[in-house]
PDB file of C-alpha atoms in Angstrom:
ATOM      1  CA  MET H  28     -63.643  27.647  42.669  1.00  0.00           C
ATOM      2  CA  ASN H  29     -67.351  27.218  42.156  1.00  0.00           C
ATOM      3  CA  ARG H  30     -69.583  29.990  43.379  1.00  0.00           C
ATOM      4  CA  PRO H  31     -72.510  29.697  41.617  1.00  0.00           C
ATOM      5  CA  ALA H  32     -74.891  31.614  45.043  1.00  0.00           C
ATOM      6  CA  ALA H  33     -72.032  34.155  44.972  1.00  0.00           C
ATOM      7  CA  ARG H  34     -72.759  38.436  44.243  1.00  0.00           C
ATOM      8  CA  LEU H  35     -70.397  38.424  41.214  1.00  0.00           C
ATOM      9  CA  GLN H  36     -66.551  40.733  43.075  1.00  0.00           C
ATOM     10  CA  GLY H  37     -64.642  42.933  41.311  1.00  0.00           C
ATOM     11  CA  TYR H  38     -62.702  40.263  39.462  1.00  0.00           C
ATOM     12  CA  ASP H  39     -65.830  38.550  37.269  1.00  0.00           C
ATOM     13  CA  ILE H  40     -67.092  42.111  36.620  1.00  0.00           C
ATOM     14  CA  LEU H  41     -64.050  42.689  35.131  1.00  0.00           C
ATOM     15  CA  LEU H  42     -64.247  38.774  32.941  1.00  0.00           C
ATOM     16  CA  TYR H  43     -67.542  39.611  32.337  1.00  0.00           C
ATOM     17  CA  ALA H  44     -66.758  42.760  30.724  1.00  0.00           C
ATOM     18  CA  ILE H  45     -63.367  41.049  28.480  1.00  0.00           C
ATOM     19  CA  VAL H  46     -65.895  39.085  26.920  1.00  0.00           C
ATOM     20  CA  VAL H  47     -68.413  41.236  25.779  1.00  0.00           C
ATOM     21  CA  PHE H  48     -65.466  43.689  24.590  1.00  0.00           C
ATOM     22  CA  ALA H  49     -64.143  40.529  23.185  1.00  0.00           C
ATOM     23  CA  TRP H  50     -66.177  38.694  21.743  1.00  0.00           C
ATOM     24  CA  GLY H  51     -69.197  41.974  20.858  1.00  0.00           C
ATOM     25  CA  THR H  52     -66.330  43.426  18.042  1.00  0.00           C
ATOM     26  CA  SER H  53     -65.350  39.534  16.856  1.00  0.00           C
ATOM     27  CA  TRP H  54     -67.977  38.999  15.090  1.00  0.00           C
ATOM     28  CA  ILE H  55     -66.634  41.846  12.018  1.00  0.00           C
ATOM     29  CA  GLY H  56     -63.117  40.234  12.202  1.00  0.00           C
ATOM     30  CA  ILE H  57     -65.209  36.662  11.214  1.00  0.00           C
ATOM     31  CA  HIS H  58     -67.013  38.635   8.659  1.00  0.00           C
ATOM     32  CA  LEU H  59     -63.859  39.553   7.101  1.00  0.00           C
ATOM     33  CA  GLN H  60     -62.076  36.129   7.519  1.00  0.00           C
ATOM     34  CA  ALA H  61     -65.226  34.644   5.855  1.00  0.00           C
ATOM     35  CA  ALA H  62     -65.630  36.520   3.407  1.00  0.00           C
ATOM     36  CA  SER H  63     -62.060  35.739   1.984  1.00  0.00           C
ATOM     37  CA  PRO H  64     -61.388  33.041  -1.034  1.00  0.00           C
ATOM     38  CA  VAL H  65     -59.769  30.614   2.319  1.00  0.00           C
ATOM     39  CA  PRO H  66     -61.498  27.645   3.407  1.00  0.00           C
ATOM     40  CA  PRO H  67     -63.527  28.551   6.744  1.00  0.00           C
ATOM     41  CA  GLU H  68     -61.787  25.889   7.594  1.00  0.00           C
ATOM     42  CA  VAL H  69     -57.886  26.405   7.527  1.00  0.00           C
ATOM     43  CA  SER H  70     -58.824  29.909   9.290  1.00  0.00           C
ATOM     44  CA  VAL H  71     -59.963  28.541  12.229  1.00  0.00           C
ATOM     45  CA  PHE H  72     -57.588  26.591  11.693  1.00  0.00           C
ATOM     46  CA  TRP H  73     -54.434  28.980  11.766  1.00  0.00           C
ATOM     47  CA  ARG H  74     -56.719  30.659  14.613  1.00  0.00           C
ATOM     48  CA  PHE H  75     -56.633  28.185  16.980  1.00  0.00           C
ATOM     49  CA  LEU H  76     -52.948  26.457  15.922  1.00  0.00           C
ATOM     50  CA  LEU H  77     -51.831  30.015  16.397  1.00  0.00           C
ATOM     51  CA  ALA H  78     -53.379  31.008  19.998  1.00  0.00           C
ATOM     52  CA  GLY H  79     -53.516  27.540  21.679  1.00  0.00           C
ATOM     53  CA  LEU H  80     -49.779  28.001  21.093  1.00  0.00           C
ATOM     54  CA  ILE H  81     -49.783  32.084  22.653  1.00  0.00           C
ATOM     55  CA  MET H  82     -52.168  30.102  25.301  1.00  0.00           C
ATOM     56  CA  MET H  83     -49.071  27.033  26.363  1.00  0.00           C
ATOM     57  CA  ALA H  84     -46.773  29.967  25.806  1.00  0.00           C
ATOM     58  CA  LEU H  85     -49.165  31.992  28.879  1.00  0.00           C
ATOM     59  CA  ALA H  86     -48.971  28.688  31.099  1.00  0.00           C
ATOM     60  CA  LEU H  87     -45.167  27.949  31.741  1.00  0.00           C
ATOM     61  CA  VAL H  88     -45.804  31.741  32.228  1.00  0.00           C
ATOM     62  CA  LYS H  89     -47.895  31.674  34.981  1.00  0.00           C
ATOM     63  CA  GLY H  90     -46.258  28.090  36.799  1.00  0.00           C
ATOM     64  CA  GLU H  91     -49.000  26.252  35.255  1.00  0.00           C
ATOM     65  CA  ARG H  92     -48.526  22.455  34.382  1.00  0.00           C
ATOM     66  CA  LEU H  93     -48.235  21.215  31.034  1.00  0.00           C
ATOM     67  CA  ALA H  94     -47.673  17.421  31.701  1.00  0.00           C
ATOM     68  CA  LEU H  95     -51.493  16.732  32.798  1.00  0.00           C
ATOM     69  CA  PRO H  96     -53.182  12.792  32.835  1.00  0.00           C
ATOM     70  CA  LEU H  97     -54.060  10.802  29.842  1.00  0.00           C
ATOM     71  CA  GLN H  98     -58.266  11.017  31.325  1.00  0.00           C
ATOM     72  CA  ALA H  99     -57.582  14.768  31.109  1.00  0.00           C
ATOM     73  CA  HIS H 100     -56.509  14.666  27.283  1.00  0.00           C
ATOM     74  CA  LYS H 101     -59.659  12.768  26.563  1.00  0.00           C
ATOM     75  CA  LEU H 102     -61.404  16.299  27.617  1.00  0.00           C
ATOM     76  CA  PHE H 103     -59.343  18.061  25.996  1.00  0.00           C
ATOM     77  CA  VAL H 104     -59.680  16.068  22.415  1.00  0.00           C
ATOM     78  CA  LEU H 105     -63.665  16.599  23.083  1.00  0.00           C
ATOM     79  CA  MET H 106     -63.331  20.824  24.296  1.00  0.00           C
ATOM     80  CA  GLY H 107     -60.930  20.354  20.709  1.00  0.00           C
ATOM     81  CA  LEU H 108     -63.852  18.919  18.249  1.00  0.00           C
ATOM     82  CA  THR H 109     -66.830  21.501  19.921  1.00  0.00           C
ATOM     83  CA  LEU H 110     -65.067  24.583  20.722  1.00  0.00           C
ATOM     84  CA  PHE H 111     -62.726  25.260  19.126  1.00  0.00           C
ATOM     85  CA  CYS H 112     -63.354  23.707  15.806  1.00  0.00           C
ATOM     86  CA  VAL H 113     -67.571  22.530  15.177  1.00  0.00           C
ATOM     87  CA  ASN H 114     -68.503  25.945  16.767  1.00  0.00           C
ATOM     88  CA  LEU H 115     -66.764  28.111  14.585  1.00  0.00           C
ATOM     89  CA  VAL H 116     -66.467  26.239  11.154  1.00  0.00           C
ATOM     90  CA  MET H 117     -69.695  26.615  11.624  1.00  0.00           C
ATOM     91  CA  PHE H 118     -70.144  30.683  12.463  1.00  0.00           C
ATOM     92  CA  TYR H 119     -67.976  31.167   9.537  1.00  0.00           C
ATOM     93  CA  HIS H 120     -69.534  29.371   7.420  1.00  0.00           C
ATOM     94  CA  GLY H 121     -72.873  30.834   8.319  1.00  0.00           C
ATOM     95  CA  ALA H 122     -70.692  34.487   8.334  1.00  0.00           C
ATOM     96  CA  ARG H 123     -71.433  34.004   3.972  1.00  0.00           C
ATOM     97  CA  GLN H 124     -74.670  34.171   3.985  1.00  0.00           C
ATOM     98  CA  ILE H 125     -75.411  36.830   7.012  1.00  0.00           C
ATOM     99  CA  SER H 126     -74.745  39.898   9.214  1.00  0.00           C
ATOM    100  CA  SER H 127     -72.677  38.967  11.332  1.00  0.00           C
ATOM    101  CA  GLY H 128     -74.623  41.395  14.151  1.00  0.00           C
ATOM    102  CA  LEU H 129     -77.672  38.063  13.264  1.00  0.00           C
ATOM    103  CA  LEU H 130     -74.514  35.895  13.628  1.00  0.00           C
ATOM    104  CA  SER H 131     -74.638  37.015  17.358  1.00  0.00           C
ATOM    105  CA  VAL H 132     -78.233  37.178  18.191  1.00  0.00           C
ATOM    106  CA  VAL H 133     -78.749  33.479  17.912  1.00  0.00           C
ATOM    107  CA  PHE H 134     -75.073  32.495  19.278  1.00  0.00           C
ATOM    108  CA  SER H 135     -76.738  34.862  22.532  1.00  0.00           C
ATOM    109  CA  MET H 136     -79.250  31.618  23.188  1.00  0.00           C
ATOM    110  CA  ALA H 137     -76.125  29.856  24.000  1.00  0.00           C
ATOM    111  CA  SER H 138     -76.969  31.457  27.963  1.00  0.00           C
ATOM    112  CA  VAL H 139     -80.267  29.338  27.665  1.00  0.00           C
ATOM    113  CA  VAL H 140     -78.805  26.198  26.480  1.00  0.00           C
ATOM    114  CA  ASN H 141     -76.630  26.721  28.969  1.00  0.00           C
ATOM    115  CA  LEU H 142     -79.112  25.858  31.414  1.00  0.00           C
ATOM    116  CA  GLY H 143     -80.699  22.830  29.623  1.00  0.00           C
ATOM    117  CA  PHE H 144     -77.659  20.910  29.439  1.00  0.00           C
ATOM    118  CA  ALA H 145     -76.440  21.520  33.167  1.00  0.00           C
ATOM    119  CA  TYR H 146     -80.281  20.176  34.446  1.00  0.00           C
ATOM    120  CA  LEU H 147     -79.185  16.886  31.559  1.00  0.00           C
ATOM    121  CA  PHE H 148     -75.708  16.600  32.201  1.00  0.00           C
ATOM    122  CA  PHE H 149     -75.760  17.903  36.287  1.00  0.00           C
ATOM    123  CA  GLY H 150     -78.755  17.267  37.504  1.00  0.00           C
ATOM    124  CA  GLN H 151     -79.010  21.383  38.253  1.00  0.00           C
ATOM    125  CA  LYS H 152     -82.456  22.421  39.030  1.00  0.00           C
ATOM    126  CA  LEU H 153     -84.584  23.522  35.886  1.00  0.00           C
ATOM    127  CA  GLU H 154     -87.188  25.995  36.774  1.00  0.00           C
ATOM    128  CA  TRP H 155     -90.521  26.900  34.404  1.00  0.00           C
ATOM    129  CA  ARG H 156     -88.541  30.720  33.883  1.00  0.00           C
ATOM    130  CA  VAL H 157     -86.239  28.777  32.180  1.00  0.00           C
ATOM    131  CA  LEU H 158     -88.301  27.513  30.089  1.00  0.00           C
ATOM    132  CA  LEU H 159     -90.808  30.687  29.228  1.00  0.00           C
ATOM    133  CA  GLY H 160     -86.977  32.404  28.872  1.00  0.00           C
ATOM    134  CA  ALA H 161     -86.520  29.563  26.267  1.00  0.00           C
ATOM    135  CA  ALA H 162     -89.761  29.968  24.693  1.00  0.00           C
ATOM    136  CA  ILE H 163     -89.901  33.900  24.935  1.00  0.00           C
ATOM    137  CA  GLY H 164     -85.906  34.421  22.859  1.00  0.00           C
ATOM    138  CA  THR H 165     -86.712  31.310  20.541  1.00  0.00           C
ATOM    139  CA  LEU H 166     -89.560  33.939  19.712  1.00  0.00           C
ATOM    140  CA  GLY H 167     -87.206  36.640  19.313  1.00  0.00           C
ATOM    141  CA  VAL H 168     -84.935  34.915  17.206  1.00  0.00           C
ATOM    142  CA  PHE H 169     -87.502  33.660  14.971  1.00  0.00           C
ATOM    143  CA  VAL H 170     -88.813  37.695  14.342  1.00  0.00           C
ATOM    144  CA  LEU H 171     -85.682  38.946  13.739  1.00  0.00           C
ATOM    145  CA  PHE H 172     -85.185  36.959  10.674  1.00  0.00           C
ATOM    146  CA  VAL H 173     -88.379  36.647   9.633  1.00  0.00           C
ATOM    147  CA  PRO H 174     -87.295  39.092   6.817  1.00  0.00           C
ATOM    148  CA  GLN H 175     -84.917  37.713   5.239  1.00  0.00           C
ATOM    149  CA  ILE H 176     -86.457  33.988   5.535  1.00  0.00           C
ATOM    150  CA  PHE H 177     -89.568  35.205   3.255  1.00  0.00           C
ATOM    151  CA  ASN H 178     -87.854  37.596   0.665  1.00  0.00           C
ATOM    152  CA  ALA H 179     -87.939  35.685  -2.530  1.00  0.00           C
ATOM    153  CA  ASP H 180     -84.016  36.916  -3.083  1.00  0.00           C
ATOM    154  CA  LEU H 181     -82.460  35.772  -0.086  1.00  0.00           C
ATOM    155  CA  GLY H 182     -84.298  33.615   1.881  1.00  0.00           C
ATOM    156  CA  HIS H 183     -82.680  30.313   1.090  1.00  0.00           C
ATOM    157  CA  ALA H 184     -79.295  31.910   2.240  1.00  0.00           C
ATOM    158  CA  THR H 185     -80.781  32.712   5.573  1.00  0.00           C
ATOM    159  CA  MET H 186     -81.754  29.831   6.129  1.00  0.00           C
ATOM    160  CA  ILE H 187     -79.229  27.915   5.137  1.00  0.00           C
ATOM    161  CA  GLY H 188     -76.725  31.031   7.575  1.00  0.00           C
ATOM    162  CA  LEU H 189     -79.346  30.075  10.634  1.00  0.00           C
ATOM    163  CA  LEU H 190     -78.409  26.734  10.320  1.00  0.00           C
ATOM    164  CA  PHE H 191     -74.951  26.586  10.331  1.00  0.00           C
ATOM    165  CA  SER H 192     -75.171  29.127  13.450  1.00  0.00           C
ATOM    166  CA  VAL H 193     -77.789  26.951  15.429  1.00  0.00           C
ATOM    167  CA  VAL H 194     -75.695  24.244  14.729  1.00  0.00           C
ATOM    168  CA  GLY H 195     -72.186  25.987  15.600  1.00  0.00           C
ATOM    169  CA  THR H 196     -74.064  27.059  19.156  1.00  0.00           C
ATOM    170  CA  LEU H 197     -75.623  23.821  20.369  1.00  0.00           C
ATOM    171  CA  SER H 198     -71.635  22.480  19.281  1.00  0.00           C
ATOM    172  CA  PHE H 199     -69.781  25.729  21.400  1.00  0.00           C
ATOM    173  CA  CYS H 200     -72.017  24.549  24.467  1.00  0.00           C
ATOM    174  CA  CYS H 201     -71.462  21.013  24.318  1.00  0.00           C
ATOM    175  CA  GLY H 202     -67.786  22.460  24.879  1.00  0.00           C
ATOM    176  CA  ASN H 203     -68.736  24.735  27.911  1.00  0.00           C
ATOM    177  CA  MET H 204     -70.090  21.228  29.922  1.00  0.00           C
ATOM    178  CA  LEU H 205     -66.841  19.392  28.812  1.00  0.00           C
ATOM    179  CA  SER H 206     -65.131  23.316  29.711  1.00  0.00           C
ATOM    180  CA  PHE H 207     -67.036  23.196  33.185  1.00  0.00           C
ATOM    181  CA  ALA H 208     -66.487  19.294  34.134  1.00  0.00           C
ATOM    182  CA  SER H 209     -62.976  19.598  33.179  1.00  0.00           C
ATOM    183  CA  GLN H 210     -62.479  22.940  36.257  1.00  0.00           C
ATOM    184  CA  ARG H 211     -64.219  20.950  38.276  1.00  0.00           C
ATOM    185  CA  SER H 212     -61.275  18.322  38.815  1.00  0.00           C
ATOM    186  CA  GLY H 213     -58.950  21.022  38.326  1.00  0.00           C
ATOM    187  CA  ILE H 214     -57.560  21.122  35.849  1.00  0.00           C
ATOM    188  CA  PRO H 215     -56.062  24.586  35.163  1.00  0.00           C
ATOM    189  CA  VAL H 216     -57.903  27.086  32.850  1.00  0.00           C
ATOM    190  CA  ILE H 217     -55.013  28.193  30.954  1.00  0.00           C
ATOM    191  CA  ALA H 218     -53.523  24.745  30.474  1.00  0.00           C
ATOM    192  CA  GLY H 219     -56.314  23.251  29.750  1.00  0.00           C
ATOM    193  CA  THR H 220     -57.537  25.652  27.152  1.00  0.00           C
ATOM    194  CA  ALA H 221     -53.914  25.552  25.225  1.00  0.00           C
ATOM    195  CA  TRP H 222     -53.822  22.225  24.339  1.00  0.00           C
ATOM    196  CA  SER H 223     -58.140  22.361  23.954  1.00  0.00           C
ATOM    197  CA  MET H 224     -57.078  25.140  21.303  1.00  0.00           C
ATOM    198  CA  LEU H 225     -53.809  22.531  19.813  1.00  0.00           C
ATOM    199  CA  TYR H 226     -56.560  19.486  19.983  1.00  0.00           C
ATOM    200  CA  GLY H 227     -58.706  21.435  17.992  1.00  0.00           C
ATOM    201  CA  ALA H 228     -56.275  22.754  15.470  1.00  0.00           C
ATOM    202  CA  GLY H 229     -55.236  19.358  15.097  1.00  0.00           C
ATOM    203  CA  TRP H 230     -59.002  18.427  13.904  1.00  0.00           C
ATOM    204  CA  LEU H 231     -59.092  20.350  11.562  1.00  0.00           C
ATOM    205  CA  ALA H 232     -56.043  20.091   9.631  1.00  0.00           C
ATOM    206  CA  ALA H 233     -56.871  16.570   9.476  1.00  0.00           C
ATOM    207  CA  PHE H 234     -59.668  17.510   8.108  1.00  0.00           C
ATOM    208  CA  CYS H 235     -58.121  20.423   6.008  1.00  0.00           C
ATOM    209  CA  LEU H 236     -55.988  17.290   4.803  1.00  0.00           C
ATOM    210  CA  VAL H 237     -58.992  14.986   3.868  1.00  0.00           C
ATOM    211  CA  SER H 238     -60.376  17.611   1.723  1.00  0.00           C
ATOM    212  CA  GLY H 239     -56.802  18.614   0.066  1.00  0.00           C
ATOM    213  CA  TYR H 240     -57.502  22.289   1.116  1.00  0.00           C
ATOM    214  CA  SER H 241     -54.413  24.362   0.873  1.00  0.00           C
ATOM    215  CA  PHE H 242     -53.037  25.461   4.620  1.00  0.00           C
ATOM    216  CA  MET H 243     -52.205  28.804   2.999  1.00  0.00           C
ATOM    217  CA  PRO H 244     -53.977  31.740   3.968  1.00  0.00           C
ATOM    218  CA  ASP H 245     -55.399  35.014   2.189  1.00  0.00           C
ATOM    219  CA  PHE H 246     -51.485  37.367   3.245  1.00  0.00           C
ATOM    220  CA  SER H 247     -53.829  40.846   2.249  1.00  0.00           C
ATOM    221  CA  VAL H 248     -53.507  43.321   5.414  1.00  0.00           C
ATOM    222  CA  VAL H 249     -57.883  42.350   5.842  1.00  0.00           C
ATOM    223  CA  TYR H 250     -57.346  39.037   6.276  1.00  0.00           C
ATOM    224  CA  LEU H 251     -54.405  39.595   8.225  1.00  0.00           C
ATOM    225  CA  GLY H 252     -55.304  41.765  10.269  1.00  0.00           C
ATOM    226  CA  SER H 253     -58.367  40.027  11.064  1.00  0.00           C
ATOM    227  CA  LEU H 254     -56.806  36.632  11.934  1.00  0.00           C
ATOM    228  CA  ALA H 255     -54.826  38.939  14.532  1.00  0.00           C
ATOM    229  CA  PHE H 256     -57.412  40.172  15.987  1.00  0.00           C
ATOM    230  CA  VAL H 257     -59.335  37.239  16.401  1.00  0.00           C
ATOM    231  CA  VAL H 258     -56.783  35.740  17.846  1.00  0.00           C
ATOM    232  CA  LEU H 259     -55.146  37.525  19.416  1.00  0.00           C
ATOM    233  CA  SER H 260     -59.044  39.132  21.135  1.00  0.00           C
ATOM    234  CA  ALA H 261     -61.411  36.672  20.568  1.00  0.00           C
ATOM    235  CA  SER H 262     -59.564  33.202  21.479  1.00  0.00           C
ATOM    236  CA  VAL H 263     -56.884  34.324  23.923  1.00  0.00           C
ATOM    237  CA  LEU H 264     -58.322  37.396  25.985  1.00  0.00           C
ATOM    238  CA  ALA H 265     -61.786  36.102  24.830  1.00  0.00           C
ATOM    239  CA  PHE H 266     -61.913  32.378  25.908  1.00  0.00           C
ATOM    240  CA  TRP H 267     -59.450  32.236  28.855  1.00  0.00           C
ATOM    241  CA  ALA H 268     -62.056  35.002  30.404  1.00  0.00           C
ATOM    242  CA  TYR H 269     -65.160  33.095  29.816  1.00  0.00           C
ATOM    243  CA  LEU H 270     -64.040  29.825  30.616  1.00  0.00           C
ATOM    244  CA  THR H 271     -62.285  31.291  33.971  1.00  0.00           C
ATOM    245  CA  LEU H 272     -66.263  32.493  34.791  1.00  0.00           C
ATOM    246  CA  LEU H 273     -67.775  29.253  33.642  1.00  0.00           C
ATOM    247  CA  GLY H 274     -65.606  27.674  36.486  1.00  0.00           C
ATOM    248  CA  ARG H 275     -66.085  30.910  38.791  1.00  0.00           C
ATOM    249  CA  ILE H 276     -69.743  31.018  39.213  1.00  0.00           C
ATOM    250  CA  GLY H 277     -71.117  28.104  36.362  1.00  0.00           C
ATOM    251  CA  ALA H 278     -72.405  27.725  33.450  1.00  0.00           C
ATOM    252  CA  GLY H 279     -75.885  29.769  33.603  1.00  0.00           C
ATOM    253  CA  ARG H 280     -74.676  32.744  35.359  1.00  0.00           C
ATOM    254  CA  ALA H 281     -71.265  33.072  32.303  1.00  0.00           C
ATOM    255  CA  GLY H 282     -74.003  32.559  29.992  1.00  0.00           C
ATOM    256  CA  TYR H 283     -74.966  36.200  30.779  1.00  0.00           C
ATOM    257  CA  ALA H 284     -72.372  37.594  28.168  1.00  0.00           C
ATOM    258  CA  THR H 285     -74.042  36.019  25.188  1.00  0.00           C
ATOM    259  CA  VAL H 286     -76.161  38.176  26.504  1.00  0.00           C
ATOM    260  CA  MET H 287     -74.793  41.231  26.269  1.00  0.00           C
ATOM    261  CA  PHE H 288     -72.159  41.245  23.732  1.00  0.00           C
ATOM    262  CA  PRO H 289     -74.956  40.894  20.903  1.00  0.00           C
ATOM    263  CA  LEU H 290     -75.972  44.711  21.934  1.00  0.00           C
ATOM    264  CA  VAL H 291     -72.384  45.338  20.978  1.00  0.00           C
ATOM    265  CA  ALA H 292     -71.355  43.487  17.474  1.00  0.00           C
ATOM    266  CA  LEU H 293     -74.804  45.010  16.440  1.00  0.00           C
ATOM    267  CA  ALA H 294     -74.110  48.244  16.948  1.00  0.00           C
ATOM    268  CA  VAL H 295     -70.850  46.996  14.851  1.00  0.00           C
ATOM    269  CA  SER H 296     -72.612  45.771  12.309  1.00  0.00           C
ATOM    270  CA  THR H 297     -74.982  48.522  11.821  1.00  0.00           C
ATOM    271  CA  VAL H 298     -71.548  50.803  10.673  1.00  0.00           C
ATOM    272  CA  ALA H 299     -69.747  48.487   9.406  1.00  0.00           C
ATOM    273  CA  GLU H 300     -71.584  46.282   7.530  1.00  0.00           C
ATOM    274  CA  GLY H 301     -74.711  48.958   7.048  1.00  0.00           C
ATOM    275  CA  TYR H 302     -77.337  46.435   8.867  1.00  0.00           C
ATOM    276  CA  VAL H 303     -80.858  48.040   8.747  1.00  0.00           C
ATOM    277  CA  TRP H 304     -82.961  48.469  12.176  1.00  0.00           C
ATOM    278  CA  THR H 305     -86.618  47.600  11.038  1.00  0.00           C
ATOM    279  CA  PRO H 306     -89.387  46.918  13.352  1.00  0.00           C
ATOM    280  CA  LEU H 307     -89.144  43.455  13.703  1.00  0.00           C
ATOM    281  CA  ALA H 308     -85.558  43.883  14.075  1.00  0.00           C
ATOM    282  CA  PHE H 309     -86.028  45.973  17.150  1.00  0.00           C
ATOM    283  CA  VAL H 310     -88.896  43.478  18.044  1.00  0.00           C
ATOM    284  CA  GLY H 311     -86.735  40.015  17.945  1.00  0.00           C
ATOM    285  CA  VAL H 312     -83.751  41.720  19.343  1.00  0.00           C
ATOM    286  CA  ALA H 313     -85.463  42.642  21.932  1.00  0.00           C
ATOM    287  CA  LEU H 314     -87.298  39.268  22.306  1.00  0.00           C
ATOM    288  CA  ALA H 315     -83.830  37.484  21.980  1.00  0.00           C
ATOM    289  CA  LEU H 316     -82.149  39.482  24.824  1.00  0.00           C
ATOM    290  CA  GLY H 317     -85.274  39.746  27.539  1.00  0.00           C
ATOM    291  CA  GLY H 318     -85.940  35.458  27.707  1.00  0.00           C
ATOM    292  CA  ASN H 319     -82.468  35.508  28.181  1.00  0.00           C
ATOM    293  CA  VAL H 320     -82.195  37.075  30.440  1.00  0.00           C
ATOM    294  CA  LEU H 321     -85.732  35.774  32.220  1.00  0.00           C
ATOM    295  CA  VAL H 322     -83.783  32.885  32.075  1.00  0.00           C
ATOM    296  CA  LEU H 323     -80.919  33.770  34.135  1.00  0.00           C
ATOM    297  CA  ARG H 324     -81.678  36.662  36.816  1.00  0.00           C
ATOM    298  CA  ARG H 325     -81.456  34.950  40.129  1.00  0.00           C
TER     299      ARG H 325
END
């Protein structure tokens, strides 16, 4: 049930905590997989093929109906393309150019884009603070990336990584709108997500076949370990929690999760990747997250 104006309940807070932890730590898994010689499209294919099959099993255990009408599958095909194909492929490519913590900050702008899309597609009210918060958040992302953009050695790679992550965020938000529409029509979350993940894997399989990519994964401990982590935590657990939250409280307020997890991701990136904090980095992160909070506060 959608309760966009209701006070958050304990279950909503639990869902938030799951999403923040799972996605906040998932970026390092993406970075480890992206660093392998396996094409990102192949890595994402295995990620969502496995996650989709697990979600199918969970749907059966919960007694959710998997035989859904053709109209629902039209939504699932599009959700698979946006949420479980283009979105992640773009971020995997971006992870080859910039640190995982910076990727997460760009992705946090999904909270702003969600509200813009909700205005365009569902007629939800768009207030002045949304526009102001979007401007502040965008300025923060720019400030955060300024040192790398104007670095002669890193500038080109940074711009490419930033472009990939922006496209991935837009794709993710398009998928959010489709998921919101799906849940409003009464489609169960787990069954719908399972079908969408498998359709996403289907899109990726077709692309890999056309591109001549081998489906052989990397059998190193690092690659398989990171694959298992992003399948179980960042895909099955996180997407179930986030899409459930989306249906319960609406796209705008669910976007708060994307504001919080960059703090976790940046902390992990600092320890695991040696991300160096500069005064501009602190200012950029503060502006980016502050803009999102201004957009989403009641």
